[in-house]
DNA sequence: GTCTATACTTTGATAGAC
DNA sequence: GTCTATCAAAGTATAGAC
């Protein structure tokens, strides 16, 4: 059961503070409904926070909150995936576990919780340059992490980046197909394809 | 809501009618800004149509218009991709041409015009069951068309569907990465991976 | 810092004149 | 059928009491 919550309650209180709850709430809503589909009122309602707290903690409004959530969700998801990979006996099975785990989460949440920033990334790409850059940085970070694992596992350096991009594309694309069809077969197919591409790149 | 085919092009003029212009306008805006990000007023402004025409031609409002655009865009994109594939000397180069052509369009439009329904599919997946089903039908149609080409090219039937899902996932996932980074490298990497997967499935 | 009330804009949708 | 005016609701953002 992949736990995506509780990074570290910062300091003085042991209960998550208002700012933290707003970030959590926003992340969950963005993942399900996207950026434009999520209202600030909806966010504070779910966070059990007063409306004014949004502008108290995020003077830049929805855009600042969105940028922070994109970076935060991106970092947490990267940690989750790398933890799964590093816990596996080899890279192939680690990769497979990522796709399989993603499929399990989708089924558990009735195909609501896929990639935490994919929907937002597509929505803002041609609309908001600040947020577009935030999503680009997240994807670049994932790519770096994947390249490091691939090269460490014996993939030639000149092939590692293309392989990383292809594997991430397989995961993101499979999320789209799986959520639309409410079926995990795209994730199984994409996972198998990712493993095959890794084996090919090693040879 | 039974008739999805063009009901009655006002035959007296050969210029595209109001209904057609609304559909075109909506399709373009959906591709760039998504479903919730596109307003009805924005649609009629771009279509040079009066606001009331939307509800005259689409009594079901935004949802009916959205469903029709999803099916229409899905069909047109399928025809475009299959035309590219069928024009190529072999399936491998046809597949590669699809990814290369998609990259060219992205560059021409400053990374605005990628898949016409991907953003909408993610936005509506957990929100609107009617539209979710529309996107699922489009993806299922693309999968069928790809399976037909793959089996005709010698891919065993039991591998053809997983291969089709993986190739479509590669394309959709590469669109996300390319639009976020404003870079076509993900499309080149994914295209090469798609060709490799096809070669592997044939062997 | 917490919380409420409100301003202003935009949304999808409707009514009715022409 | 075309087009305009307008509605109620929801959106983001702000002001200010406590």
Coordinates of C-alpha atoms (C1' of nucleotides) in Angstrom, one line a residue:
Chain A
X1 CA 0.0 0.0 0.0
X2 CA 1.9 2.9 -1.3
X3 CA 1.8 5.7 1.3
X4 CA 1.9 9.1 -0.3
X5 CA 1.3 11.1 2.9
X6 CA 3.3 12.4 5.8
X7 CA 6.6 13.7 4.5
X8 CA 7.6 15.4 7.8
X9 CA 5.4 17.6 10.0
X10 CA 7.8 20.5 10.2
X11 CA 8.3 21.5 13.8
X12 CA 6.4 23.0 16.6
X13 CA 3.2 20.9 16.6
X14 CA 2.9 17.3 15.9
X15 CA -0.4 17.7 14.1
X16 CA -0.1 18.8 10.4
X17 CA -0.5 22.6 10.2
X18 CA -2.9 24.5 8.1
X19 CA -0.4 25.2 5.4
X20 CA 0.5 21.5 5.2
X21 CA -3.2 20.5 5.0
X22 CA -3.8 23.0 2.2
X23 CA -0.9 21.5 0.2
X24 CA -2.1 18.0 0.8
X25 CA -5.7 18.8 -0.2
X26 CA -4.6 20.7 -3.3
X27 CA -2.4 17.8 -4.4
X28 CA -5.2 15.3 -4.1
X29 CA -7.7 17.5 -5.9
X30 CA -5.3 18.4 -8.7
X31 CA -4.6 14.7 -9.4
X32 CA -8.3 13.9 -9.8
X33 CA -9.7 17.1 -11.3
X34 CA -6.8 19.0 -12.7
X35 CA -5.8 22.6 -12.2
X36 CA -8.8 24.5 -13.7
X37 CA -11.1 21.9 -12.4
X38 CA -10.1 22.5 -8.8
X39 CA -11.5 25.5 -7.0
X40 CA -9.9 27.3 -4.1
X41 CA -13.1 26.9 -2.1
X42 CA -13.0 23.2 -2.7
X43 CA -9.4 23.1 -1.5
X44 CA -10.0 24.8 1.8
X45 CA -13.2 22.8 2.4
X46 CA -11.3 19.6 2.1
X47 CA -8.4 20.9 4.2
X48 CA -10.7 22.1 6.9
X49 CA -9.1 25.5 6.6
X50 CA -10.5 29.0 6.4
X51 CA -10.5 30.6 3.0
X52 CA -8.2 33.4 3.9
X53 CA -5.5 31.0 4.9
X54 CA -4.8 30.4 1.2
X55 CA -3.7 34.0 0.6
X56 CA -2.0 34.1 4.0
X57 CA 0.3 31.2 3.2
X58 CA 0.4 31.7 -0.5
X59 CA 0.2 35.4 -1.3
X60 CA 0.7 34.6 -5.0
X61 CA -2.7 33.0 -5.1
X62 CA -3.6 29.9 -7.0
X63 CA -0.6 30.1 -9.2
X64 CA 1.9 30.1 -6.3
X65 CA 0.0 27.3 -4.6
X66 CA -0.1 25.3 -7.8
X67 CA 3.6 25.7 -8.4
X68 CA 4.4 24.5 -4.9
X69 CA 2.1 21.6 -5.2
X70 CA 3.6 20.5 -8.5
X71 CA 7.1 20.5 -7.1
X72 CA 6.0 18.8 -4.0
X73 CA 4.0 16.1 -5.6
X74 CA 6.7 15.6 -8.2
X75 CA 9.3 15.1 -5.5
X76 CA 7.1 12.7 -3.5
X77 CA 6.2 10.6 -6.5
X78 CA 9.8 10.4 -7.5
X79 CA 10.7 9.2 -4.0
X80 CA 7.9 6.6 -4.1
X81 CA 9.0 5.2 -7.5
X82 CA 12.7 5.2 -6.7
X83 CA 11.9 3.4 -3.4
X84 CA 10.0 0.7 -5.2
X85 CA 12.9 0.3 -7.8
X86 CA 15.6 0.2 -5.1
X87 CA 13.7 -2.3 -3.1
X88 CA 13.6 -4.8 -6.0
X89 CA 16.3 -7.4 -6.5
X90 CA 17.0 -6.1 -10.0
X91 CA 16.1 -3.2 -12.2
X92 CA 13.8 -5.1 -14.5
X93 CA 11.6 -6.4 -11.7
X94 CA 11.8 -2.9 -10.0
X95 CA 10.5 -1.3 -13.2
X96 CA 7.7 -3.9 -13.4
X97 CA 6.7 -3.3 -9.8
X98 CA 6.2 0.4 -10.6
X99 CA 3.7 -0.3 -13.3
X100 CA 2.0 -3.0 -11.2
X101 CA 1.8 -0.7 -8.2
X102 CA 0.4 2.1 -10.2
X103 CA -2.3 -0.3 -11.5
X104 CA -3.1 -1.3 -8.0
X105 CA -3.6 2.3 -6.8
X106 CA -5.8 3.0 -9.8
X107 CA -8.1 0.1 -9.0
X108 CA -8.2 1.0 -5.3
X109 CA -9.2 4.6 -6.1
X110 CA -11.6 3.7 -9.0
X111 CA -9.1 5.0 -11.5
X112 CA -8.8 8.5 -9.9
X113 CA -5.2 8.5 -8.6
X114 CA -2.7 8.2 -11.4
X115 CA 0.2 10.6 -12.0
X116 CA -0.1 13.5 -9.6
X117 CA 0.9 16.2 -12.2
X118 CA 0.1 14.8 -15.6
X119 CA -3.3 16.4 -16.0
X120 CA -2.0 19.7 -14.7
X121 CA 0.9 19.6 -17.0
X122 CA -1.3 19.3 -20.1
X123 CA -3.7 21.9 -18.9
X124 CA -1.1 24.6 -18.2
X125 CA 1.4 23.8 -21.0
X126 CA 0.0 26.5 -23.4
X127 CA -1.5 28.8 -20.7
X128 CA 0.8 29.5 -17.8
X129 CA 4.5 29.6 -18.3
X130 CA 5.3 29.5 -14.6
X131 CA 3.4 26.3 -14.0
X132 CA 4.6 24.8 -17.3
X133 CA 8.2 25.3 -16.1
X134 CA 7.3 23.7 -12.8
X135 CA 6.0 20.5 -14.5
X136 CA 9.0 20.5 -16.9
X137 CA 11.4 20.6 -13.9
X138 CA 9.6 17.7 -12.3
X139 CA 9.8 15.5 -15.4
X140 CA 13.4 16.5 -15.8
X141 CA 14.1 15.3 -12.2
X142 CA 12.4 12.0 -12.9
X143 CA 14.4 11.6 -16.0
X144 CA 17.7 12.3 -14.2
X145 CA 16.8 9.7 -11.5
X146 CA 15.9 7.1 -14.1
X147 CA 19.1 7.8 -16.1
X148 CA 21.2 7.3 -13.0
X149 CA 19.6 3.9 -12.3
X150 CA 19.9 2.8 -15.9
X151 CA 23.5 3.7 -16.3
X152 CA 24.3 2.0 -12.9
X153 CA 22.6 -1.1 -14.2
X154 CA 24.8 -1.2 -17.3
X155 CA 22.9 0.8 -19.9
X156 CA 25.3 2.7 -22.1
X157 CA 25.3 6.4 -21.3
X158 CA 24.3 7.4 -24.9
X159 CA 21.2 5.3 -24.6
X160 CA 20.2 6.0 -21.0
X161 CA 18.3 9.2 -21.6
X162 CA 16.2 8.1 -24.5
X163 CA 15.4 5.0 -22.5
X164 CA 14.4 7.0 -19.5
X165 CA 12.1 9.3 -21.6
X166 CA 10.5 6.2 -23.3
X167 CA 9.8 4.5 -19.9
X168 CA 8.3 7.6 -18.4
X169 CA 6.3 8.2 -21.6
X170 CA 5.0 4.6 -21.4
X171 CA 3.9 5.2 -17.8
X172 CA 2.2 8.5 -18.5
X173 CA 0.6 7.3 -21.6
X174 CA -0.7 4.2 -20.0
X175 CA -2.3 6.3 -17.3
X176 CA -4.3 8.2 -19.9
X177 CA -5.6 5.0 -21.5
X178 CA -6.2 3.2 -18.2
X179 CA -8.2 6.1 -16.7
X180 CA -10.3 6.5 -19.9
X181 CA -11.1 2.8 -20.2
X182 CA -11.2 2.0 -16.5
X183 CA -9.0 -0.9 -17.3
X184 CA -5.4 -1.8 -16.1
X185 CA -4.4 -3.6 -19.3
X186 CA -2.6 -0.6 -20.7
X187 CA -0.5 -0.5 -17.6
X188 CA 0.4 -4.1 -17.8
X189 CA 1.2 -3.8 -21.5
X190 CA 3.3 -0.7 -21.0
X191 CA 5.1 -2.2 -18.1
X192 CA 6.1 -5.2 -20.1
X193 CA 7.2 -3.0 -22.9
X194 CA 9.3 -0.9 -20.5
X195 CA 11.1 -4.1 -19.3
X196 CA 11.7 -5.2 -22.9
X197 CA 13.2 -1.8 -23.8
X198 CA 15.5 -2.0 -20.8
X199 CA 16.7 -5.5 -21.7
X200 CA 17.3 -4.3 -25.3
X201 CA 19.3 -1.2 -24.1
X202 CA 21.5 -3.4 -21.9
X203 CA 22.5 -5.8 -24.7
Chain B
X1 CA -28.5 11.8 -28.4
X2 CA -28.4 9.3 -31.2
X3 CA -27.1 11.0 -34.2
X4 CA -23.4 11.8 -34.2
X5 CA -23.0 12.1 -37.9
X6 CA -23.4 15.4 -39.6
X7 CA -27.2 16.0 -39.4
X8 CA -27.8 18.4 -42.2
X9 CA -25.2 20.7 -43.8
X10 CA -27.3 23.7 -44.9
X11 CA -27.0 22.8 -48.5
X12 CA -27.6 26.2 -49.9
X13 CA -24.1 27.4 -49.2
X14 CA -20.8 25.6 -49.8
X15 CA -19.1 27.6 -47.1
X16 CA -18.8 25.8 -43.8
X17 CA -21.9 26.3 -41.8
X18 CA -22.3 27.7 -38.3
X19 CA -22.5 24.2 -36.7
X20 CA -19.4 23.1 -38.5
X21 CA -17.5 26.2 -37.5
X22 CA -18.5 25.7 -33.8
X23 CA -17.2 22.1 -34.0
X24 CA -13.9 23.2 -35.5
X25 CA -13.4 26.0 -33.0
X26 CA -14.2 23.7 -30.1
X27 CA -11.8 21.1 -31.2
X28 CA -8.9 23.5 -31.6
X29 CA -9.5 25.1 -28.2
X30 CA -9.9 21.7 -26.4
X31 CA -6.6 20.6 -27.7
X32 CA -4.8 23.7 -26.4
X33 CA -6.7 24.5 -23.2
X34 CA -8.7 21.4 -22.3
X35 CA -12.3 21.0 -21.4
X36 CA -12.7 23.1 -18.3
X37 CA -10.2 25.6 -19.7
X38 CA -12.3 26.3 -22.7
X39 CA -15.4 28.6 -22.3
X40 CA -18.4 28.6 -24.5
X41 CA -18.0 32.3 -25.2
X42 CA -14.5 31.7 -26.3
X43 CA -15.8 29.0 -28.7
X44 CA -18.3 31.2 -30.4
X45 CA -15.9 34.1 -30.6
X46 CA -13.4 32.0 -32.5
X47 CA -16.2 30.5 -34.7
X48 CA -17.7 33.9 -35.5
X49 CA -21.0 32.6 -34.4
X50 CA -23.7 34.0 -32.1
X51 CA -23.8 32.6 -28.6
X52 CA -27.3 31.2 -28.9
X53 CA -26.2 29.0 -31.8
X54 CA -24.4 26.7 -29.4
X55 CA -27.7 25.8 -27.7
X56 CA -29.5 25.8 -31.0
X57 CA -27.3 23.1 -32.5
X58 CA -26.3 21.4 -29.3
X59 CA -29.3 21.5 -26.9
X60 CA -27.4 19.3 -24.4
X61 CA -25.0 22.2 -23.9
X62 CA -21.3 21.9 -23.3
X63 CA -21.5 18.2 -22.6
X64 CA -23.1 17.3 -25.9
X65 CA -20.8 19.6 -27.8
X66 CA -17.9 18.0 -25.9
X67 CA -18.9 14.5 -26.7
X68 CA -19.4 15.3 -30.4
X69 CA -16.0 17.0 -30.6
X70 CA -14.3 14.1 -28.9
X71 CA -15.7 11.6 -31.4
X72 CA -15.0 13.8 -34.3
X73 CA -11.5 14.7 -33.3
X74 CA -10.7 11.1 -32.5
X75 CA -12.0 10.0 -35.9
X76 CA -10.0 12.7 -37.8
X77 CA -6.8 11.9 -35.9
X78 CA -7.2 8.2 -36.6
X79 CA -7.6 9.0 -40.3
X80 CA -4.5 11.2 -40.2
X81 CA -2.3 8.6 -38.5
X82 CA -3.5 5.7 -40.6
X83 CA -3.0 7.7 -43.8
X84 CA 0.6 8.4 -42.7
X85 CA 1.2 4.7 -41.9
X86 CA -0.4 3.4 -45.1
X87 CA 1.6 5.9 -47.2
X88 CA 4.9 4.5 -45.9
X89 CA 6.8 1.6 -47.6
X90 CA 6.7 -0.5 -44.5
X91 CA 5.1 -0.4 -41.0
X92 CA 8.3 0.5 -39.2
X93 CA 8.9 3.6 -41.2
X94 CA 5.2 4.4 -41.1
X95 CA 5.3 4.3 -37.3
X96 CA 8.3 6.5 -37.2
X97 CA 6.7 9.0 -39.6
X98 CA 3.8 9.4 -37.1
X99 CA 6.1 10.3 -34.3
X100 CA 8.2 12.6 -36.5
X101 CA 5.1 14.3 -38.0
X102 CA 3.7 14.8 -34.5
X103 CA 7.0 16.5 -33.5
X104 CA 6.8 18.7 -36.5
X105 CA 3.3 19.9 -35.7
X106 CA 4.3 20.6 -32.1
X107 CA 7.2 22.8 -33.2
X108 CA 5.1 24.6 -35.8
X109 CA 2.4 25.4 -33.2
X110 CA 4.9 26.2 -30.4
X111 CA 4.0 23.0 -28.6
X112 CA 0.2 23.7 -28.5
X113 CA -1.2 21.1 -30.9
X114 CA -0.6 17.6 -29.7
X115 CA -3.2 14.8 -29.2
X116 CA -6.7 16.4 -29.7
X117 CA -8.3 14.5 -26.8
X118 CA -5.6 13.6 -24.3
X119 CA -6.0 16.6 -22.1
X120 CA -9.8 16.3 -22.1
X121 CA -9.6 12.6 -21.4
X122 CA -7.6 13.2 -18.2
X123 CA -9.8 16.1 -17.1
X124 CA -13.1 14.3 -17.4
X125 CA -12.0 10.8 -16.4
X126 CA -13.2 11.2 -12.8
X127 CA -15.8 13.9 -13.4
X128 CA -18.1 13.2 -16.3
X129 CA -19.0 9.6 -17.2
X130 CA -20.5 10.5 -20.6
X131 CA -17.3 12.2 -21.8
X132 CA -15.1 9.6 -20.2
X133 CA -16.8 7.0 -22.3
X134 CA -16.4 9.1 -25.4
X135 CA -12.7 9.3 -24.9
X136 CA -12.5 5.5 -24.1
X137 CA -14.3 4.8 -27.4
X138 CA -11.9 6.9 -29.3
X139 CA -8.8 5.2 -27.8
X140 CA -10.5 1.8 -28.4
X141 CA -10.9 2.7 -32.0
X142 CA -7.3 3.7 -32.4
X143 CA -6.3 0.4 -30.7
X144 CA -8.4 -1.6 -33.2
X145 CA -6.9 0.2 -36.1
X146 CA -3.4 -0.4 -34.8
X147 CA -4.0 -4.1 -34.1
X148 CA -5.3 -4.5 -37.6
X149 CA -2.1 -3.1 -39.1
X150 CA 0.2 -5.0 -36.7
X151 CA -1.4 -8.4 -37.4
X152 CA -1.4 -7.7 -41.1
X153 CA 2.3 -7.0 -40.8
X154 CA 3.0 -10.3 -39.2
X155 CA 2.7 -9.7 -35.5
X156 CA 1.1 -12.7 -33.7
X157 CA -2.5 -12.0 -32.7
X158 CA -1.8 -12.6 -29.0
X159 CA 0.8 -9.8 -29.0
X160 CA -0.8 -7.3 -31.3
X161 CA -3.1 -5.7 -28.7
X162 CA -0.4 -5.2 -26.0
X163 CA 1.8 -3.8 -28.7
X164 CA -0.9 -1.4 -29.9
X165 CA -1.5 -0.2 -26.3
X166 CA 2.2 0.3 -25.8
X167 CA 2.7 2.3 -29.0
X168 CA -0.3 4.6 -28.3
X169 CA 0.9 5.0 -24.7
X170 CA 4.3 6.0 -26.0
X171 CA 2.8 8.6 -28.2
X172 CA 0.5 10.0 -25.6
X173 CA 3.2 10.0 -22.9
X174 CA 5.7 11.6 -25.2
X175 CA 3.1 14.4 -25.9
X176 CA 3.0 15.2 -22.2
X177 CA 6.8 15.3 -21.8
X178 CA 7.3 17.3 -25.0
X179 CA 4.7 19.9 -24.2
X180 CA 6.0 20.4 -20.7
X181 CA 9.6 20.7 -21.8
X182 CA 9.0 22.4 -25.1
X183 CA 11.3 19.9 -26.6
X184 CA 10.8 17.2 -29.2
X185 CA 13.3 14.7 -27.9
X186 CA 10.7 12.7 -26.0
X187 CA 8.9 12.2 -29.3
X188 CA 12.0 11.0 -31.0
X189 CA 12.9 8.7 -28.2
X190 CA 9.4 7.3 -28.0
X191 CA 9.2 6.8 -31.7
X192 CA 12.4 4.8 -31.8
X193 CA 11.1 2.8 -28.9
X194 CA 7.9 2.1 -30.7
X195 CA 9.8 0.8 -33.8
X196 CA 11.9 -1.4 -31.5
X197 CA 8.8 -2.9 -29.9
X198 CA 7.3 -3.6 -33.3
X199 CA 10.5 -5.4 -34.5
X200 CA 10.6 -7.4 -31.3
X201 CA 6.9 -8.4 -31.6
X202 CA 7.5 -9.6 -35.2
X203 CA 10.4 -11.9 -34.3
Chain C
dG1 C1' -3.0 34.0 12.4
dT2 C1' -7.9 32.7 12.1
dC3 C1' -12.0 33.4 10.0
dT4 C1' -16.0 35.8 7.6
dA5 C1' -18.0 38.7 4.4
dT6 C1' -17.8 40.6 0.1
dA7 C1' -16.1 42.5 -4.4
dC8 C1' -15.4 41.5 -9.1
dT9 C1' -15.2 38.4 -13.0
dT10 C1' -16.4 34.6 -15.7
dT11 C1' -18.9 30.5 -16.3
dG12 C1' -22.8 27.7 -18.4
dA13 C1' -27.4 28.4 -19.5
dT14 C1' -32.0 30.8 -20.7
dA15 C1' -35.5 34.1 -22.7
dG16 C1' -37.1 36.6 -26.1
dA17 C1' -36.8 40.2 -29.8
dC18 C1' -35.9 40.3 -34.6
Chain D
dG1 C1' -32.3 30.7 -37.4
dT2 C1' -29.7 34.8 -35.9
dC3 C1' -28.4 37.5 -32.3
dT4 C1' -28.5 40.1 -27.7
dA5 C1' -29.5 40.6 -23.0
dT6 C1' -29.6 38.7 -18.8
dC7 C1' -29.6 35.1 -15.1
dA8 C1' -27.8 32.3 -11.2
dA9 C1' -23.8 30.0 -9.7
dA10 C1' -19.0 29.5 -9.2
dG11 C1' -14.5 31.3 -9.9
dT12 C1' -10.4 34.1 -7.8
dA13 C1' -9.2 37.7 -5.0
dT14 C1' -9.5 41.3 -1.2
dA15 C1' -10.7 43.8 3.2
dG16 C1' -11.1 43.8 7.7
dA17 C1' -13.1 42.2 12.3
dC18 C1' -11.5 39.3 15.9

